[in-house]
Amino acid sequence: QTVVTQEPSFSVSPGGTVTLTCGLSSGSVSTSYYPSWYQQTPGQAPRTLIYSTNTRSSGVPDRFSGSILGNKAALTITGAQADDESDYYCVLYMGSGKPWVFGGGTKLTVL
Amino acid sequence: QVQLVESGGGVVQPGRSLRLSCAASGFTFRSYAMHWVRQAPGKGLEWVAVISFDGGNKYYADSVKGRFTISRDNSKNTLYLDINSPRAEDTAVFYCARERSYPTFFFDQWGQGTLVTVSS
């Protein structure tokens, strides 16, 4: 069974930079998994941030960026703001006919 | 504008059935694969099922296979999820999501969710 790993929690100071990662329990994350990232605040639906590794969704500020770092997908927030305090989820596309897999999410605190 | 509106949630007894609906508007529904994603209280997002644009292909998470059925009616622009023999662990907010497909794969639109509570 495929397990997608994310840091359970992370903290960043206002104005700081943080990188959240998305890995596989076995193997490496590559662009072939089309990693995407979603932001969710309590009680709200997820919001699409990044798709196809590094493409920002419409309206997403450029302080959010995606990449592959080593064997993981990564979401970097540069110049963190208070309203970036949210849960962040990555999703990997495992191929046609296979389950899509969410990571467990990272709770980001800005303080 | 694109809208996805879920309905049909509520309290359901274990072993009973429930049908969730997701009404789509603002786009050509029949052109897109659609998904259900759920979130148990205080937990993360979990992918549940996907249906192809024409309904010809359906895939499920192992946790719901054999109990949940995804379907769609393209004439009504509506996605469905039939939940059969629900268990307490199926208690969750259920979201429908639109898939953007090849050459990329991601969820580009989300509904606001509908809460299903399985309880006797």
Short mmCIF file of C-alpha atoms in Angstrom, two decimals:
data_model
loop_
_atom_site.label_atom_id
_atom_site.label_comp_id
_atom_site.label_asym_id
_atom_site.label_seq_id
_atom_site.Cartn_x
_atom_site.Cartn_y
_atom_site.Cartn_z
CA GLN A 1 0.00 0.00 0.00
CA THR A 2 1.32 3.38 -1.03
CA VAL A 3 1.88 5.83 1.80
CA VAL A 4 2.55 9.51 1.11
CA THR A 5 4.46 11.19 3.90
CA GLN A 6 4.31 14.80 5.08
CA GLU A 7 5.61 16.52 8.17
CA PRO A 8 2.76 16.55 10.73
CA SER A 9 3.51 20.10 11.74
CA PHE A 10 5.79 23.01 10.98
CA SER A 11 6.28 26.47 12.33
CA VAL A 12 7.48 29.61 10.57
CA SER A 13 7.93 33.20 11.64
CA PRO A 14 6.06 35.95 9.81
CA GLY A 15 8.13 36.93 6.79
CA GLY A 16 10.11 33.75 6.95
CA THR A 17 10.51 30.93 4.47
CA VAL A 18 9.34 27.36 5.01
CA THR A 19 9.53 24.26 2.85
CA LEU A 20 7.04 21.45 3.32
CA THR A 21 7.77 18.10 1.75
CA CYS A 22 5.83 15.19 0.28
CA GLY A 23 7.52 11.82 0.06
CA LEU A 24 6.78 8.18 -0.62
CA SER A 25 7.15 5.41 1.93
CA SER A 26 9.06 3.51 -0.72
CA GLY A 27 10.60 5.17 -3.70
CA SER A 28 11.02 8.71 -4.90
CA VAL A 29 8.49 11.33 -5.89
CA SER A 30 9.05 12.52 -9.44
CA THR A 31 7.18 14.78 -11.82
CA SER A 32 5.54 11.63 -13.20
CA TYR A 33 3.34 11.60 -10.11
CA TYR A 34 2.08 15.10 -10.98
CA PRO A 35 2.31 16.24 -7.36
CA SER A 36 -0.25 18.84 -6.37
CA TRP A 37 -0.73 20.88 -3.20
CA TYR A 38 -3.86 22.06 -1.41
CA GLN A 39 -4.42 24.50 1.42
CA GLN A 40 -7.23 24.04 3.90
CA THR A 41 -8.34 26.16 6.82
CA PRO A 42 -10.69 24.75 9.47
CA GLY A 43 -14.26 24.37 8.28
CA GLN A 44 -13.39 25.23 4.69
CA ALA A 45 -13.03 23.23 1.52
CA PRO A 46 -9.51 22.67 0.21
CA ARG A 47 -8.03 25.30 -2.09
CA THR A 48 -5.78 24.29 -4.96
CA LEU A 49 -2.34 25.89 -4.73
CA ILE A 50 0.11 24.04 -6.97
CA TYR A 51 -0.26 21.38 -9.65
CA SER A 52 2.08 19.43 -11.91
CA THR A 53 4.87 19.91 -9.38
CA ASN A 54 5.37 23.65 -9.82
CA THR A 55 2.46 25.37 -11.57
CA ARG A 56 0.52 27.83 -9.44
CA SER A 57 -3.23 27.67 -9.65
CA SER A 58 -5.06 30.80 -10.73
CA GLY A 59 -4.96 33.54 -8.11
CA VAL A 60 -2.33 31.91 -5.94
CA PRO A 61 0.32 34.40 -4.79
CA ASP A 62 3.84 33.88 -6.09
CA ARG A 63 5.16 33.43 -2.57
CA PHE A 64 3.95 29.83 -3.02
CA SER A 65 6.15 27.65 -5.19
CA GLY A 66 6.53 23.95 -5.88
CA SER A 67 9.48 21.82 -6.79
CA ILE A 68 11.17 18.45 -6.50
CA LEU A 69 13.84 18.46 -3.80
CA GLY A 70 15.88 15.31 -3.75
CA ASN A 71 13.38 12.44 -3.71
CA LYS A 72 10.39 14.48 -2.54
CA ALA A 73 7.96 17.06 -3.82
CA ALA A 74 8.20 20.34 -1.99
CA LEU A 75 6.03 23.36 -1.31
CA THR A 76 7.93 26.51 -0.37
CA ILE A 77 6.31 29.56 1.12
CA THR A 78 8.51 32.64 0.92
CA GLY A 79 7.60 35.60 3.10
CA ALA A 80 5.02 33.74 5.17
CA GLN A 81 1.97 35.70 6.26
CA ALA A 82 -0.40 35.16 9.13
CA ASP A 83 -3.17 33.92 6.87
CA ASP A 84 -0.88 31.19 5.54
CA GLU A 85 -1.55 29.39 8.81
CA SER A 86 -3.42 26.36 7.47
CA ASP A 87 -3.23 22.66 6.79
CA TYR A 88 -1.39 21.73 3.61
CA TYR A 89 -1.93 18.50 1.72
CA CYS A 90 -0.07 16.98 -1.18
CA VAL A 91 -1.63 14.50 -3.58
CA LEU A 92 0.10 12.10 -5.94
CA TYR A 93 -1.43 10.70 -9.11
CA MET A 94 -0.46 7.03 -9.17
CA GLY A 95 -1.63 6.28 -12.71
CA SER A 96 -4.75 5.36 -14.60
CA GLY A 97 -6.91 2.95 -12.67
CA LYS A 98 -4.95 3.42 -9.47
CA PRO A 99 -5.96 5.29 -6.34
CA TRP A 100 -5.00 8.89 -5.90
CA VAL A 101 -3.12 9.23 -2.62
CA PHE A 102 -3.19 12.12 -0.20
CA GLY A 103 -0.42 12.80 2.25
CA GLY A 104 -1.40 13.07 5.88
CA GLY A 105 -1.16 16.85 5.78
CA THR A 106 1.08 19.41 7.47
CA LYS A 107 -0.30 21.85 9.99
CA LEU A 108 1.57 25.11 9.47
CA THR A 109 1.74 27.62 12.28
CA VAL A 110 2.85 31.19 11.63
CA LEU A 111 4.15 32.82 14.77
CA GLN B 1 -18.55 30.53 -12.57
CA VAL B 2 -17.81 26.91 -11.73
CA GLN B 3 -19.88 25.58 -8.85
CA LEU B 4 -20.04 22.22 -7.16
CA VAL B 5 -22.75 21.85 -4.53
CA GLU B 6 -22.98 18.71 -2.44
CA SER B 7 -26.12 17.57 -0.69
CA GLY B 8 -27.61 14.50 0.92
CA GLY B 9 -25.53 14.34 4.07
CA GLY B 10 -27.02 13.77 7.48
CA VAL B 11 -27.25 11.16 10.19
CA VAL B 12 -27.48 7.58 8.98
CA GLN B 13 -27.68 4.43 11.04
CA PRO B 14 -25.02 1.78 10.62
CA GLY B 15 -26.07 -0.64 7.91
CA ARG B 16 -28.53 1.75 6.27
CA SER B 17 -27.92 3.53 2.97
CA LEU B 18 -27.41 7.10 1.93
CA ARG B 19 -27.01 8.87 -1.40
CA LEU B 20 -24.89 11.96 -1.75
CA SER B 21 -25.28 14.29 -4.71
CA CYS B 22 -23.02 16.90 -6.23
CA ALA B 23 -24.71 19.38 -8.55
CA ALA B 24 -22.33 20.94 -11.05
CA SER B 25 -22.76 24.19 -12.93
CA GLY B 26 -20.72 26.70 -14.87
CA PHE B 27 -18.80 24.17 -16.95
CA THR B 28 -19.33 21.26 -19.35
CA PHE B 29 -19.84 18.56 -16.74
CA ARG B 30 -19.76 15.66 -19.22
CA SER B 31 -16.19 16.53 -20.20
CA TYR B 32 -14.61 15.98 -16.79
CA ALA B 33 -13.76 13.06 -14.55
CA MET B 34 -15.10 13.63 -11.05
CA HIS B 35 -14.01 12.49 -7.61
CA TRP B 36 -15.24 12.12 -4.08
CA VAL B 37 -12.84 12.96 -1.26
CA ARG B 38 -13.69 12.70 2.43
CA GLN B 39 -12.38 14.05 5.71
CA ALA B 40 -13.16 12.45 9.04
CA PRO B 41 -13.47 14.85 11.98
CA GLY B 42 -10.05 16.16 12.93
CA LYS B 43 -8.34 14.02 10.30
CA GLY B 44 -6.78 14.52 6.90
CA LEU B 45 -8.21 14.29 3.42
CA GLU B 46 -8.81 10.81 2.00
CA TRP B 47 -9.48 10.04 -1.63
CA VAL B 48 -12.63 7.91 -2.01
CA ALA B 49 -13.52 7.32 -5.65
CA VAL B 50 -13.29 8.58 -9.22
CA ILE B 51 -15.57 8.26 -12.23
CA SER B 52 -14.55 8.97 -15.81
CA PHE B 53 -16.21 11.69 -17.86
CA ASP B 54 -18.63 9.23 -19.45
CA GLY B 55 -19.16 7.02 -16.42
CA GLY B 56 -17.45 4.10 -18.11
CA ASN B 57 -14.64 3.75 -15.60
CA LYS B 58 -14.85 3.85 -11.83
CA TYR B 59 -12.20 3.27 -9.20
CA TYR B 60 -12.40 3.15 -5.44
CA ALA B 61 -10.23 3.33 -2.37
CA ASP B 62 -9.78 -0.06 -0.75
CA SER B 63 -11.50 1.26 2.38
CA VAL B 64 -14.82 1.72 0.55
CA LYS B 65 -14.65 -0.84 -2.25
CA GLY B 66 -17.76 -2.97 -2.34
CA ARG B 67 -19.74 -0.60 -0.11
CA PHE B 68 -19.70 2.73 -1.98
CA THR B 69 -20.84 3.29 -5.56
CA ILE B 70 -19.95 6.36 -7.59
CA SER B 71 -22.15 7.31 -10.52
CA ARG B 72 -23.13 10.30 -12.61
CA ASP B 73 -25.97 11.60 -14.71
CA ASN B 74 -24.55 13.86 -17.37
CA SER B 75 -28.03 14.93 -18.46
CA LYS B 76 -28.56 16.35 -14.98
CA ASN B 77 -25.00 17.57 -14.40
CA THR B 78 -24.93 15.60 -11.20
CA LEU B 79 -22.45 13.28 -9.50
CA TYR B 80 -23.57 10.73 -6.93
CA LEU B 81 -22.12 8.60 -4.19
CA ASP B 82 -24.18 5.76 -2.78
CA ILE B 83 -23.01 4.76 0.66
CA ASN B 84 -24.16 1.28 1.60
CA SER B 85 -23.64 -0.46 4.92
CA PRO B 86 -21.99 2.59 6.46
CA ARG B 87 -19.76 2.18 9.46
CA ALA B 88 -18.89 4.60 12.23
CA GLU B 89 -15.54 5.20 10.57
CA ASP B 90 -17.32 6.53 7.47
CA THR B 91 -18.35 9.61 9.46
CA ALA B 92 -16.83 12.46 7.50
CA VAL B 93 -17.32 15.54 5.38
CA PHE B 94 -17.60 14.39 1.80
CA TYR B 95 -16.33 16.70 -0.94
CA CYS B 96 -16.81 16.35 -4.66
CA ALA B 97 -13.93 17.56 -6.79
CA ARG B 98 -13.37 18.10 -10.48
CA GLU B 99 -10.34 16.53 -12.07
CA ARG B 100 -8.14 18.26 -14.58
CA SER B 101 -6.77 15.45 -16.69
CA TYR B 102 -3.91 14.84 -19.08
CA PRO B 103 -1.45 16.46 -19.59
CA THR B 104 -1.83 17.19 -15.91
CA PHE B 105 -3.67 15.50 -13.07
CA PHE B 106 -5.06 17.41 -10.13
CA PHE B 107 -8.24 18.61 -8.47
CA ASP B 108 -9.02 22.07 -9.77
CA GLN B 109 -12.45 22.71 -8.27
CA TRP B 110 -13.99 21.65 -4.96
CA GLY B 111 -17.43 21.72 -3.47
CA GLN B 112 -18.07 22.93 0.07
CA GLY B 113 -18.76 19.44 1.37
CA THR B 114 -21.61 17.60 3.05
CA LEU B 115 -21.34 15.96 6.46
CA VAL B 116 -22.26 12.34 6.92
CA THR B 117 -22.60 11.07 10.47
CA VAL B 118 -22.98 7.36 11.00
CA SER B 119 -24.61 6.76 14.33
CA SER B 120 -27.34 4.66 15.86
#
